[in-house]
Tab-separated table of C-alpha atoms and ligand atoms in Angstrom:
chain	number	residue	atom	x	y	z
A	1	UNK	CA	-9.393	-53.133	28.964
A	2	UNK	CA	-11.523	-51.443	26.306
A	3	UNK	CA	-9.431	-48.757	24.642
A	4	UNK	CA	-10.558	-46.237	22.233
A	5	UNK	CA	-7.965	-47.982	19.769
A	6	UNK	CA	-8.969	-51.605	20.566
A	7	UNK	CA	-11.688	-51.971	18.235
A	8	UNK	CA	-10.286	-50.308	15.350
A	9	UNK	CA	-8.116	-52.818	12.964
A	10	UNK	CA	-4.817	-50.272	13.763
A	11	UNK	CA	-2.017	-49.947	11.743
A	12	UNK	CA	0.609	-52.812	10.830
A	13	UNK	CA	3.596	-52.431	13.002
A	14	UNK	CA	1.983	-50.194	15.240
A	15	UNK	CA	0.576	-51.214	18.419
A	16	UNK	CA	-1.644	-48.162	18.623
A	17	UNK	CA	-3.653	-49.117	22.004
A	18	UNK	CA	0.085	-48.012	23.418
A	19	UNK	CA	-0.396	-45.473	26.570
A	20	UNK	CA	-4.114	-45.082	26.322
A	21	UNK	CA	-5.979	-44.894	29.242
A	22	UNK	CA	-8.813	-47.517	30.105
A	23	UNK	CA	-11.913	-45.760	29.000
A	24	UNK	CA	-14.307	-47.982	30.967
A	25	UNK	CA	-16.231	-45.075	33.021
A	26	UNK	CA	-17.440	-44.494	29.302
A	27	UNK	CA	-21.093	-45.451	29.041
A	28	UNK	CA	-21.059	-48.084	26.141
A	29	UNK	CA	-23.982	-47.192	24.422
A	30	UNK	CA	-20.849	-44.046	23.377
A	31	UNK	CA	-18.645	-46.402	22.535
A	32	UNK	CA	-18.118	-47.045	18.681
A	33	UNK	CA	-18.477	-51.010	17.299
A	34	UNK	CA	-18.271	-50.252	13.926
A	35	UNK	CA	-16.361	-47.802	11.858
A	36	UNK	CA	-16.893	-44.134	11.223
A	37	UNK	CA	-19.413	-43.699	8.264
A	38	UNK	CA	-16.828	-41.007	6.674
A	39	UNK	CA	-16.357	-40.530	2.580
A	40	UNK	CA	-13.383	-42.414	1.901
A	41	UNK	CA	-11.885	-39.277	-0.577
A	42	UNK	CA	-8.761	-38.261	-1.702
A	43	UNK	CA	-6.803	-35.035	-0.853
A	44	UNK	CA	-7.176	-34.070	-4.714
A	45	UNK	CA	-10.973	-34.481	-3.704
A	46	UNK	CA	-11.391	-33.074	-0.948
A	47	UNK	CA	-9.406	-29.838	-2.057
A	48	UNK	CA	-11.634	-29.992	-5.087
A	49	UNK	CA	-14.317	-29.757	-2.906
A	50	UNK	CA	-13.475	-26.718	-0.803
A	51	UNK	CA	-12.592	-25.013	-4.301
A	52	UNK	CA	-16.008	-25.058	-5.207
A	53	UNK	CA	-17.558	-24.555	-2.545
A	54	UNK	CA	-15.149	-21.165	-1.725
A	55	UNK	CA	-16.197	-20.277	-6.071
A	56	UNK	CA	-19.316	-20.259	-4.765
A	57	UNK	CA	-18.722	-17.503	-2.469
A	58	UNK	CA	-18.827	-13.922	-2.886
A	59	UNK	CA	-15.894	-12.151	-1.213
A	60	UNK	CA	-14.284	-8.562	-1.966
A	61	UNK	CA	-11.429	-10.567	-3.766
A	62	UNK	CA	-14.327	-11.649	-6.755
A	63	UNK	CA	-16.205	-8.083	-7.239
A	64	UNK	CA	-17.170	-4.994	-5.702
A	65	UNK	CA	-18.836	-4.991	-2.258
A	66	UNK	CA	-20.250	-1.582	-1.146
A	67	UNK	CA	-22.186	-2.554	1.890
A	68	UNK	CA	-22.508	0.352	3.487
A	69	UNK	CA	-21.592	0.980	7.010
A	70	UNK	CA	-19.619	-2.059	7.310
A	71	UNK	CA	-16.178	0.066	5.114
A	72	UNK	CA	-15.531	-3.687	2.808
A	73	UNK	CA	-12.636	-2.740	2.077
A	74	UNK	CA	-9.411	-4.549	0.262
A	75	UNK	CA	-7.255	-6.173	3.313
A	76	UNK	CA	-3.911	-6.230	2.254
A	77	UNK	CA	-3.287	-10.090	1.801
A	78	UNK	CA	0.701	-9.236	3.516
A	79	UNK	CA	-1.766	-8.631	7.000
A	80	UNK	CA	-2.720	-12.141	6.999
A	81	UNK	CA	1.243	-13.119	6.926
A	82	UNK	CA	2.569	-10.927	9.546
A	83	UNK	CA	-0.542	-12.252	11.603
A	84	UNK	CA	0.503	-15.642	11.282
A	85	UNK	CA	4.668	-15.791	11.835
A	86	UNK	CA	5.054	-17.768	14.400
A	87	UNK	CA	6.291	-15.978	16.831
A	88	UNK	CA	2.924	-14.652	17.380
A	89	UNK	CA	1.647	-18.012	17.977
A	90	UNK	CA	1.940	-17.616	22.124
A	91	UNK	CA	0.022	-19.821	24.679
A	92	UNK	CA	-2.271	-17.167	26.250
A	93	UNK	CA	-0.896	-18.109	29.913
A	94	UNK	CA	2.670	-17.132	29.537
A	95	UNK	CA	4.204	-14.871	31.411
A	96	UNK	CA	5.000	-11.438	30.580
A	97	UNK	CA	7.905	-11.679	29.762
A	98	UNK	CA	8.008	-14.338	27.969
A	99	UNK	CA	5.485	-12.269	25.190
A	100	UNK	CA	7.812	-9.448	24.920
A	101	UNK	CA	7.261	-8.698	20.975
A	102	UNK	CA	3.509	-9.733	21.801
A	103	UNK	CA	2.884	-6.914	24.241
A	104	UNK	CA	5.189	-4.283	22.354
A	105	UNK	CA	3.054	-4.732	19.168
A	106	UNK	CA	-0.491	-4.394	21.368
A	107	UNK	CA	1.567	-1.262	23.128
A	108	UNK	CA	2.621	0.614	20.374
A	109	UNK	CA	-1.138	0.124	18.804
A	110	UNK	CA	-2.625	1.922	21.681
A	111	UNK	CA	-0.229	4.441	20.912
A	112	UNK	CA	-0.689	5.152	17.562
A	113	UNK	CA	-4.864	4.303	18.165
A	114	UNK	CA	-4.384	6.989	21.025
A	115	UNK	CA	-3.096	9.601	18.420
A	116	UNK	CA	-5.337	9.051	15.961
A	117	UNK	CA	-8.266	9.038	18.261
A	118	UNK	CA	-7.193	12.199	20.107
A	119	UNK	CA	-8.305	10.016	23.257
A	120	UNK	CA	-6.092	9.633	26.839
A	121	UNK	CA	-5.786	6.395	27.275
A	122	UNK	CA	-7.768	3.049	25.506
A	123	UNK	CA	-8.177	-0.936	25.965
A	124	UNK	CA	-7.293	-3.452	23.224
A	125	UNK	CA	-9.774	-5.940	24.239
A	126	UNK	CA	-13.520	-5.471	22.633
A	127	UNK	CA	-14.023	-7.985	20.588
A	128	UNK	CA	-16.308	-5.578	18.328
A	129	UNK	CA	-17.721	-2.906	17.964
A	130	UNK	CA	-20.767	-4.015	19.665
A	131	UNK	CA	-18.763	-5.113	22.274
A	132	UNK	CA	-16.742	-1.873	22.235
A	133	UNK	CA	-20.371	-0.026	23.324
A	134	UNK	CA	-21.109	-1.910	25.465
A	135	UNK	CA	-17.649	-1.760	27.368
A	136	UNK	CA	-17.584	2.117	27.288
A	137	UNK	CA	-21.287	2.388	28.311
A	138	UNK	CA	-20.317	0.232	31.257
A	139	UNK	CA	-17.821	2.617	32.080
A	140	UNK	CA	-19.477	5.290	32.248
A	141	UNK	CA	-22.385	3.214	34.049
A	142	UNK	CA	-19.623	3.284	36.434
A	143	UNK	CA	-17.999	7.108	36.152
A	144	UNK	CA	-21.536	7.795	37.673
A	145	UNK	CA	-21.405	5.393	40.150
A	146	UNK	CA	-18.409	6.978	41.247
A	147	UNK	CA	-19.370	10.783	41.818
A	148	UNK	CA	-22.728	9.350	43.180
A	149	UNK	CA	-24.632	10.280	40.186
A	150	UNK	CA	-27.913	7.916	39.333
A	151	UNK	CA	-28.369	9.286	35.659
A	152	UNK	CA	-30.646	6.855	33.510
A	153	UNK	CA	-31.068	8.299	30.462
A	154	UNK	CA	-28.848	7.452	26.593
A	155	UNK	CA	-29.786	9.525	24.265
A	156	UNK	CA	-29.697	8.312	20.935
A	157	UNK	CA	-30.460	10.088	17.536
A	158	UNK	CA	-32.969	7.697	15.699
A	159	UNK	CA	-30.685	6.922	12.422
A	160	UNK	CA	-28.333	4.943	14.873
A	161	UNK	CA	-27.373	1.728	14.260
A	162	UNK	CA	-29.131	-1.016	16.135
A	163	UNK	CA	-26.319	-1.891	18.049
A	164	UNK	CA	-25.788	1.297	19.664
A	165	UNK	CA	-29.717	1.156	21.887
A	166	UNK	CA	-28.747	-2.491	22.618
A	167	UNK	CA	-25.829	-2.086	24.100
A	168	UNK	CA	-26.926	1.228	26.232
A	169	UNK	CA	-29.728	-1.001	27.487
A	170	UNK	CA	-27.474	-4.103	28.216
A	171	UNK	CA	-25.559	-1.644	30.746
A	172	UNK	CA	-28.775	-1.328	32.205
A	173	UNK	CA	-29.650	2.457	30.726
A	174	UNK	CA	-33.043	3.685	29.407
A	175	UNK	CA	-32.980	4.717	25.562
A	176	UNK	CA	-34.468	8.214	24.066
A	177	UNK	CA	-34.833	8.630	21.079
A	178	UNK	CA	-34.474	12.420	19.118
A	179	UNK	CA	-34.689	13.037	15.625
A	180	UNK	CA	-32.923	14.087	12.680
A	181	UNK	CA	-33.912	17.328	10.977
A	182	UNK	CA	-34.050	17.943	7.090
A	183	UNK	CA	-30.775	17.634	6.807
A	184	UNK	CA	-30.441	14.197	8.705
A	185	UNK	CA	-28.411	15.520	11.345
A	186	UNK	CA	-29.741	15.675	15.043
A	187	UNK	CA	-32.088	18.353	16.014
A	188	UNK	CA	-30.632	20.051	18.312
A	189	UNK	CA	-33.584	22.323	19.223
A	190	UNK	CA	-35.043	17.722	19.861
A	191	UNK	CA	-31.672	17.481	21.917
A	192	UNK	CA	-32.769	20.151	24.249
A	193	UNK	CA	-36.070	19.111	24.544
A	194	UNK	CA	-34.521	15.952	26.593
A	195	UNK	CA	-31.884	17.102	27.941
A	196	UNK	CA	-31.858	17.050	31.699
A	197	UNK	CA	-30.032	15.742	34.601
A	198	UNK	CA	-31.009	12.184	34.399
A	199	UNK	CA	-28.955	11.949	30.960
A	200	UNK	CA	-25.946	9.755	31.021
A	201	UNK	CA	-25.294	10.247	27.825
A	202	UNK	CA	-25.214	10.750	24.176
A	203	UNK	CA	-24.404	7.783	21.313
A	204	UNK	CA	-22.799	9.273	17.925
A	205	UNK	CA	-21.691	8.362	15.006
A	206	UNK	CA	-20.100	10.804	13.079
A	207	UNK	CA	-20.236	11.025	9.963
A	208	UNK	CA	-23.636	9.364	11.036
A	209	UNK	CA	-25.448	6.823	9.242
A	210	UNK	CA	-26.707	9.016	6.558
A	211	UNK	CA	-22.857	9.409	5.615
A	212	UNK	CA	-23.261	12.813	6.798
A	213	UNK	CA	-21.291	14.624	8.616
A	214	UNK	CA	-22.874	16.381	11.988
A	215	UNK	CA	-22.162	20.210	11.777
A	216	UNK	CA	-23.614	20.537	15.487
A	217	UNK	CA	-20.854	18.203	16.459
A	218	UNK	CA	-19.369	21.376	18.843
A	219	UNK	CA	-22.841	22.541	20.029
A	220	UNK	CA	-23.817	19.025	21.205
A	221	UNK	CA	-21.069	18.298	23.026
A	222	UNK	CA	-20.451	22.117	24.480
A	223	UNK	CA	-24.676	21.112	25.340
A	224	UNK	CA	-24.009	17.356	27.037
A	225	UNK	CA	-20.748	19.133	28.768
A	226	UNK	CA	-22.717	21.676	30.618
A	227	UNK	CA	-25.411	19.143	31.404
A	228	UNK	CA	-23.261	17.094	33.281
A	229	UNK	CA	-23.374	14.436	30.676
A	230	UNK	CA	-21.149	12.735	28.704
A	231	UNK	CA	-20.518	11.821	24.998
A	232	UNK	CA	-19.739	8.984	23.205
A	233	UNK	CA	-19.078	8.170	19.698
A	234	UNK	CA	-19.382	5.206	17.223
A	235	UNK	CA	-15.892	4.825	15.337
A	236	UNK	CA	-17.411	2.607	13.183
A	237	UNK	CA	-17.643	5.473	10.465
A	238	UNK	CA	-14.160	6.662	11.413
A	239	UNK	CA	-12.896	5.655	7.587
A	240	UNK	CA	-14.468	9.030	6.424
A	241	UNK	CA	-12.208	10.942	8.482
A	242	UNK	CA	-9.047	9.779	9.495
A	243	UNK	CA	-6.396	12.825	9.737
A	244	UNK	CA	-8.578	15.427	8.922
A	245	UNK	CA	-10.199	15.459	12.489
A	246	UNK	CA	-10.765	12.950	15.352
A	247	UNK	CA	-13.428	12.377	18.181
A	248	UNK	CA	-11.714	13.976	21.020
A	249	UNK	CA	-11.305	17.776	18.732
A	250	UNK	CA	-15.310	17.060	18.470
A	251	UNK	CA	-16.201	16.845	22.331
A	252	UNK	CA	-16.323	13.539	22.959
A	253	UNK	CA	-15.359	11.449	25.816
A	254	UNK	CA	-15.354	7.697	25.011
A	255	UNK	CA	-15.273	5.924	21.656
A	256	UNK	CA	-14.353	2.716	20.479
A	257	UNK	CA	-13.106	1.829	16.636
A	258	UNK	CA	-13.809	-1.459	14.899
A	259	UNK	CA	-10.843	-2.208	13.682
A	260	UNK	CA	-12.214	-4.659	11.345
A	261	UNK	CA	-13.600	-1.992	9.545
A	262	UNK	CA	-11.370	0.920	9.339
A	263	UNK	CA	-8.044	-1.352	10.112
A	264	UNK	CA	-8.013	-3.691	7.798
A	265	UNK	CA	-9.373	-7.263	9.171
A	266	UNK	CA	-11.254	-9.148	6.455
A	267	UNK	CA	-15.237	-9.404	7.921
A	268	UNK	CA	-18.273	-10.352	7.473
A	269	UNK	CA	-19.847	-13.722	8.305
A	270	UNK	CA	-19.468	-13.164	11.852
A	271	UNK	CA	-15.254	-12.326	12.807
A	272	UNK	CA	-13.599	-12.155	14.505
A	273	UNK	CA	-13.210	-8.254	15.260
A	274	UNK	CA	-11.782	-6.020	17.242
A	275	UNK	CA	-13.635	-2.549	18.524
A	276	UNK	CA	-11.088	-1.021	21.283
A	277	UNK	CA	-12.598	1.546	23.006
A	278	UNK	CA	-10.568	5.007	24.037
A	279	UNK	CA	-11.460	7.879	26.705
A	280	UNK	CA	-10.795	10.486	28.252
A	281	UNK	CA	-8.108	11.300	31.145
A	282	UNK	CA	-10.644	11.344	33.758
A	283	UNK	CA	-12.281	7.722	32.671
A	284	UNK	CA	-8.732	6.077	32.387
A	285	UNK	CA	-9.557	4.190	35.555
A	286	UNK	CA	-12.594	2.488	34.464
A	287	UNK	CA	-10.990	1.226	31.735
A	288	UNK	CA	-11.476	-2.994	31.728
A	289	UNK	CA	-8.070	-4.600	32.680
A	290	UNK	CA	-5.220	-5.659	32.484
A	291	UNK	CA	-4.079	-2.962	30.016
A	292	UNK	CA	-0.840	-2.919	28.364
A	293	UNK	CA	1.957	-0.901	29.814
A	294	UNK	CA	5.707	-0.302	29.563
A	295	UNK	CA	7.651	0.664	32.470
A	296	UNK	CA	10.858	2.025	30.684
A	297	UNK	CA	11.829	-1.830	30.513
A	298	UNK	CA	9.458	-4.232	30.219
A	299	UNK	CA	5.944	-4.337	28.446
A	300	UNK	CA	3.193	-6.034	30.875
A	301	UNK	CA	0.074	-6.216	31.763
A	302	UNK	CA	-1.344	-3.675	34.313
A	303	UNK	CA	-4.423	-5.029	36.496
A	304	UNK	CA	-4.319	-2.491	38.890
A	305	UNK	CA	-6.442	0.465	37.784
A	306	UNK	CA	-9.054	1.357	40.993
A	307	UNK	CA	-12.657	1.864	39.455
A	308	UNK	CA	-11.704	-0.955	36.351
A	309	UNK	CA	-15.150	-2.595	35.132
A	310	UNK	CA	-12.937	-5.477	35.553
A	311	UNK	CA	-12.305	-7.342	32.354
A	312	UNK	CA	-14.532	-7.551	28.728
A	313	UNK	CA	-12.397	-10.736	26.778
A	314	UNK	CA	-9.986	-12.925	28.073
A	315	UNK	CA	-6.736	-13.446	27.314
A	316	UNK	CA	-4.724	-10.587	24.868
A	317	UNK	CA	-8.043	-10.171	23.706
A	318	UNK	CA	-8.535	-10.782	19.189
A	319	UNK	CA	-4.827	-10.435	18.846
A	320	UNK	CA	-4.240	-11.240	15.041
A	321	UNK	CA	-6.821	-8.851	13.999
A	322	UNK	CA	-4.311	-6.458	15.905
A	323	UNK	CA	-1.622	-7.691	14.108
A	324	UNK	CA	-3.361	-6.420	11.280
A	325	UNK	CA	-4.376	-3.449	12.015
A	326	UNK	CA	-0.859	-2.615	13.722
A	327	UNK	CA	0.861	-3.476	10.391
A	328	UNK	CA	-1.983	-1.484	7.942
A	329	UNK	CA	-1.100	1.490	10.202
A	330	UNK	CA	2.530	1.765	10.141
A	331	UNK	CA	2.225	0.695	6.148
A	332	UNK	CA	-0.252	3.730	5.255
A	333	UNK	CA	1.217	6.094	7.804
A	334	UNK	CA	0.473	9.278	7.026
A	335	UNK	CA	-1.368	8.107	4.008
A	336	UNK	CA	-4.227	6.958	6.471
A	337	UNK	CA	-5.546	10.349	5.697
A	338	UNK	CA	-5.573	9.671	1.704
A	339	UNK	CA	-7.148	6.441	2.649
A	340	UNK	CA	-10.431	8.708	4.169
A	341	UNK	CA	-9.945	10.938	1.641
A	342	UNK	CA	-10.423	8.807	-1.728
A	343	UNK	CA	-13.191	6.975	0.681
A	344	UNK	CA	-15.561	10.338	0.270
A	345	UNK	CA	-14.443	11.695	-2.963
A	346	UNK	CA	-15.375	8.058	-4.362
A	347	UNK	CA	-18.726	8.156	-2.362
A	348	UNK	CA	-19.475	11.482	-4.103
A	349	UNK	CA	-18.363	10.747	-7.164
A	350	UNK	CA	-21.361	7.663	-7.046
A	351	UNK	CA	-23.766	9.700	-5.164
A	352	UNK	CA	-23.881	12.812	-7.976
A	353	UNK	CA	-23.734	9.682	-10.691
A	354	UNK	CA	-26.865	7.935	-9.471
A	355	UNK	CA	-28.842	10.776	-8.655
A	356	UNK	CA	-30.558	11.536	-12.253
A	357	UNK	CA	-31.440	7.558	-11.796
A	358	UNK	CA	-32.589	7.286	-8.165
A	359	UNK	CA	-33.656	9.665	-5.647
A	360	UNK	CA	-31.625	11.103	-2.633
A	361	UNK	CA	-33.529	12.141	0.446
A	362	UNK	CA	-30.826	14.008	1.254
A	363	UNK	CA	-29.347	15.821	-1.651
A	364	UNK	CA	-25.896	17.198	0.535
A	365	UNK	CA	-22.680	16.865	0.141
A	366	UNK	CA	-21.520	13.616	1.396
A	367	UNK	CA	-18.923	11.409	3.483
A	368	UNK	CA	-17.651	7.915	3.021
A	369	UNK	CA	-20.895	6.780	2.293
A	370	UNK	CA	-24.356	8.104	1.147
A	371	UNK	CA	-27.856	6.339	1.025
A	372	UNK	CA	-30.562	6.735	-2.090
A	373	UNK	CA	-34.236	5.193	-2.254
A	374	UNK	CA	-35.900	2.845	-4.446
A	375	UNK	CA	-39.276	4.721	-3.791
A	376	UNK	CA	-39.334	5.475	-6.593
A	377	UNK	CA	-38.583	3.040	-8.280
A	378	UNK	CA	-41.305	1.461	-6.106
A	379	UNK	CA	-44.418	2.912	-6.876
A	380	UNK	CA	-43.523	3.766	-10.606
A	381	UNK	CA	-42.396	0.044	-11.400
A	382	UNK	CA	-43.332	-1.889	-8.194
A	383	UNK	CA	-40.102	-2.497	-8.033
A	384	UNK	CA	-38.862	-2.701	-4.555
A	385	UNK	CA	-35.149	-1.906	-2.972
A	386	UNK	CA	-35.114	-5.796	-2.305
A	387	UNK	CA	-35.645	-6.938	-5.808
A	388	UNK	CA	-32.894	-4.055	-6.610
A	389	UNK	CA	-30.476	-5.374	-4.253
A	390	UNK	CA	-31.496	-9.002	-5.865
A	391	UNK	CA	-30.080	-7.414	-9.145
A	392	UNK	CA	-27.317	-6.004	-8.221
A	393	UNK	CA	-25.696	-9.676	-7.917
A	394	UNK	CA	-25.855	-10.591	-11.133
A	395	UNK	CA	-23.389	-8.211	-12.162
A	396	UNK	CA	-21.257	-9.922	-10.058
A	397	UNK	CA	-21.734	-6.631	-6.990
A	398	UNK	CA	-22.532	-7.623	-3.620
A	399	UNK	CA	-25.754	-5.911	-2.717
A	400	UNK	CA	-25.550	-2.729	-0.806
A	401	UNK	CA	-26.806	-1.992	2.441
A	402	UNK	CA	-30.438	-2.602	2.234
A	403	UNK	CA	-33.159	-0.918	4.435
A	404	UNK	CA	-30.783	1.057	6.968
A	405	UNK	CA	-30.699	3.638	7.884
A	406	UNK	CA	-34.178	2.420	9.701
A	407	UNK	CA	-35.509	7.029	9.052
A	408	UNK	CA	-34.595	6.156	5.024
A	409	UNK	CA	-38.070	3.962	2.925
A	410	UNK	CA	-36.501	1.231	1.024
A	411	UNK	CA	-32.913	3.109	1.721
A	412	UNK	CA	-30.115	1.653	-0.011
A	413	UNK	CA	-26.407	2.525	1.364
A	414	UNK	CA	-23.245	2.612	-0.913
A	415	UNK	CA	-19.755	3.100	0.603
A	416	UNK	CA	-17.453	2.494	-2.271
A	417	UNK	CA	-14.790	2.619	0.141
A	418	UNK	CA	-10.924	3.968	-1.393
A	419	UNK	CA	-9.740	0.555	-2.517
A	420	UNK	CA	-12.051	0.919	-5.531
A	421	UNK	CA	-10.791	2.511	-9.017
A	422	UNK	CA	-12.523	4.943	-10.844
A	423	UNK	CA	-13.152	2.174	-13.788
A	424	UNK	CA	-14.813	-0.751	-10.560
A	425	UNK	CA	-16.865	2.100	-9.849
A	426	UNK	CA	-18.593	3.303	-13.730
A	427	UNK	CA	-19.468	-0.652	-13.940
A	428	UNK	CA	-21.655	-0.216	-10.773
A	429	UNK	CA	-22.854	2.946	-11.955
A	430	UNK	CA	-23.557	1.263	-15.247
A	431	UNK	CA	-25.838	-2.048	-13.578
A	432	UNK	CA	-27.528	0.724	-11.224
A	433	UNK	CA	-28.409	2.206	-14.439
A	434	UNK	CA	-29.783	-0.356	-16.321
A	435	UNK	CA	-31.530	-1.797	-13.472
A	436	UNK	CA	-33.560	1.770	-12.529
A	437	UNK	CA	-34.150	1.528	-17.062
A	438	UNK	CA	-34.586	-2.163	-16.693
A	439	UNK	CA	-37.486	-1.284	-13.700
A	440	UNK	CA	-39.501	0.618	-16.783
A	441	UNK	CA	-39.745	-1.770	-19.243
A	442	UNK	CA	-39.192	-4.787	-18.289
A	443	UNK	CA	-40.002	-4.966	-14.473
A	444	UNK	CA	-40.087	-8.713	-14.509
A	445	UNK	CA	-36.420	-9.074	-15.182
A	446	UNK	CA	-35.708	-7.643	-11.844
A	447	UNK	CA	-38.453	-8.987	-9.583
A	448	UNK	CA	-37.284	-12.399	-10.804
A	449	UNK	CA	-33.836	-11.872	-10.311
A	450	UNK	CA	-30.699	-13.283	-9.426
A	451	UNK	CA	-30.638	-15.314	-12.525
A	452	UNK	CA	-26.916	-16.286	-12.073
A	453	UNK	CA	-26.008	-16.815	-8.809
A	454	UNK	CA	-25.751	-20.600	-7.143
A	455	UNK	CA	-28.678	-19.955	-5.432
A	456	UNK	CA	-31.224	-18.314	-7.819
A	457	UNK	CA	-34.150	-16.463	-5.948
A	458	UNK	CA	-34.820	-17.828	-2.175
A	459	UNK	CA	-38.886	-18.046	-0.429
A	460	UNK	CA	-38.149	-15.029	1.995
A	461	UNK	CA	-41.636	-15.734	3.691
A	462	UNK	CA	-40.614	-19.671	4.464
A	463	UNK	CA	-36.806	-18.549	5.133
A	464	UNK	CA	-38.545	-16.424	7.667
A	465	UNK	CA	-41.435	-18.187	9.472
A	466	UNK	CA	-39.539	-21.458	9.269
A	467	UNK	CA	-35.782	-21.208	9.833
A	468	UNK	CA	-34.380	-24.414	9.780
A	469	UNK	CA	-31.281	-23.523	11.941
A	470	UNK	CA	-29.352	-26.963	11.877
A	471	UNK	CA	-26.094	-26.987	10.341
A	472	UNK	CA	-26.341	-30.947	9.738
A	473	UNK	CA	-30.538	-31.550	7.720
B	501	LIG	C1	-20.348	-2.162	12.066
B	501	LIG	C2	-21.198	-1.284	13.023
B	501	LIG	C3	-21.072	-1.146	14.086
B	501	LIG	C4	-21.407	-2.407	15.009
B	501	LIG	O1	-19.938	-2.722	14.928
B	501	LIG	P1	-20.249	-4.723	15.350
B	501	LIG	O2	-18.288	-4.428	15.257
B	501	LIG	O3	-20.434	-5.344	13.688
B	501	LIG	O4	-20.232	-5.040	16.258
B	501	LIG	C5	-21.621	0.002	14.438
B	501	LIG	N1	-22.621	0.921	14.725
B	501	LIG	C6	-21.929	0.920	13.514
B	501	LIG	C7	-22.982	2.227	12.930
B	501	LIG	C8	-21.781	0.156	12.695
B	501	LIG	O5	-21.590	0.232	10.738
């Protein structure tokens, strides 16, 4: 009998071929007849290898990470411990009666997020912000189907995150872009000009991606509702407003949150995340199933929603992200408000410190983030925003978000979050000032940056034209 182990030497005294099924069905070419070429290394060597790799990486634990819009705040390590508790390690197919603890946590998190957003019903299923957006737009689509209206258009401001138009398009809508005004806010006249009975919704984030609060939000929501349209709130910037206001008060009908941004899950590198979607009462029946419910005795997964768009994620969603968000909310309690307060204070502090050295496209008080432009450096010294971002890496700082939002040339978008100390921010200011000075006196130093990172300057053009997408080259 040919078995998987027959051709290996086995281990003295142990018969590795016992209980192994016959594998005659495997094509001969699939069966190895020589040892697998794995390196023979000790545990210590393996450990050193991975530690060395991890040292090459940049992370929030290593330095300042002001990546605008991404909210790279510090995520308390106790959340990691809690999310890995053995009791949460359930088989996804266990019955609800055997998953009461996990379901209760999800139910309580739903309740907490409903309080924080002011909304009426919620799903925890979507696994990212963009996934939440698509879920929300599908809900809006189905709502209009249910009332027999075939509205095709979704309005999106030109400052929006790129996922907004992508999600609306994926849900089957046509996109109508509207311009921002000179204050970096939605131009209400431009909105009125495109508003007709074919408009299903507007997608907005508030504060918007310029870090500016949309003062006209109530007027906008009234206009939309009068027109029979709905409002979608991209909650990725929620870190700016927690406890101060909420999307319901602003007049929104659907909102997603990025638990991995505002509610403390380490992110970057692609996940995992969670993008719960909350809705007003009249959209409750359209949520994806199951939603987590409580009948007074038992927590259970409720599949019984009349107009549900169906399921958008298997099993319990990204459950460990939900655990982290729940423990973060419980730990913070009323201090969630202070997190937003400090995030806004820190951003305004940095903006004021930097504004004599870099130009501000909108010199307004900002919320939790702000945008500067490297245009002056580009035109006067030939140093672009990309060069500035790379020079920052030499200052033990992750580059900010660059070239976004698209409406600002040479944009540099900075979000310090609430986690940083004044000392750390002052260090960042010093680095930014010395880059601005060096751009004038010694631009070559900035143009050839970074100098101290494990990988130095890369050939961007070749990387873009001939990407090597293999894991093993
Ligand atoms: C991050 C972000 C998104 C998308 O969220 P993901 O979780 O990355 O899919 C959408 N809008 C804004 C404003 C964001 O910052």
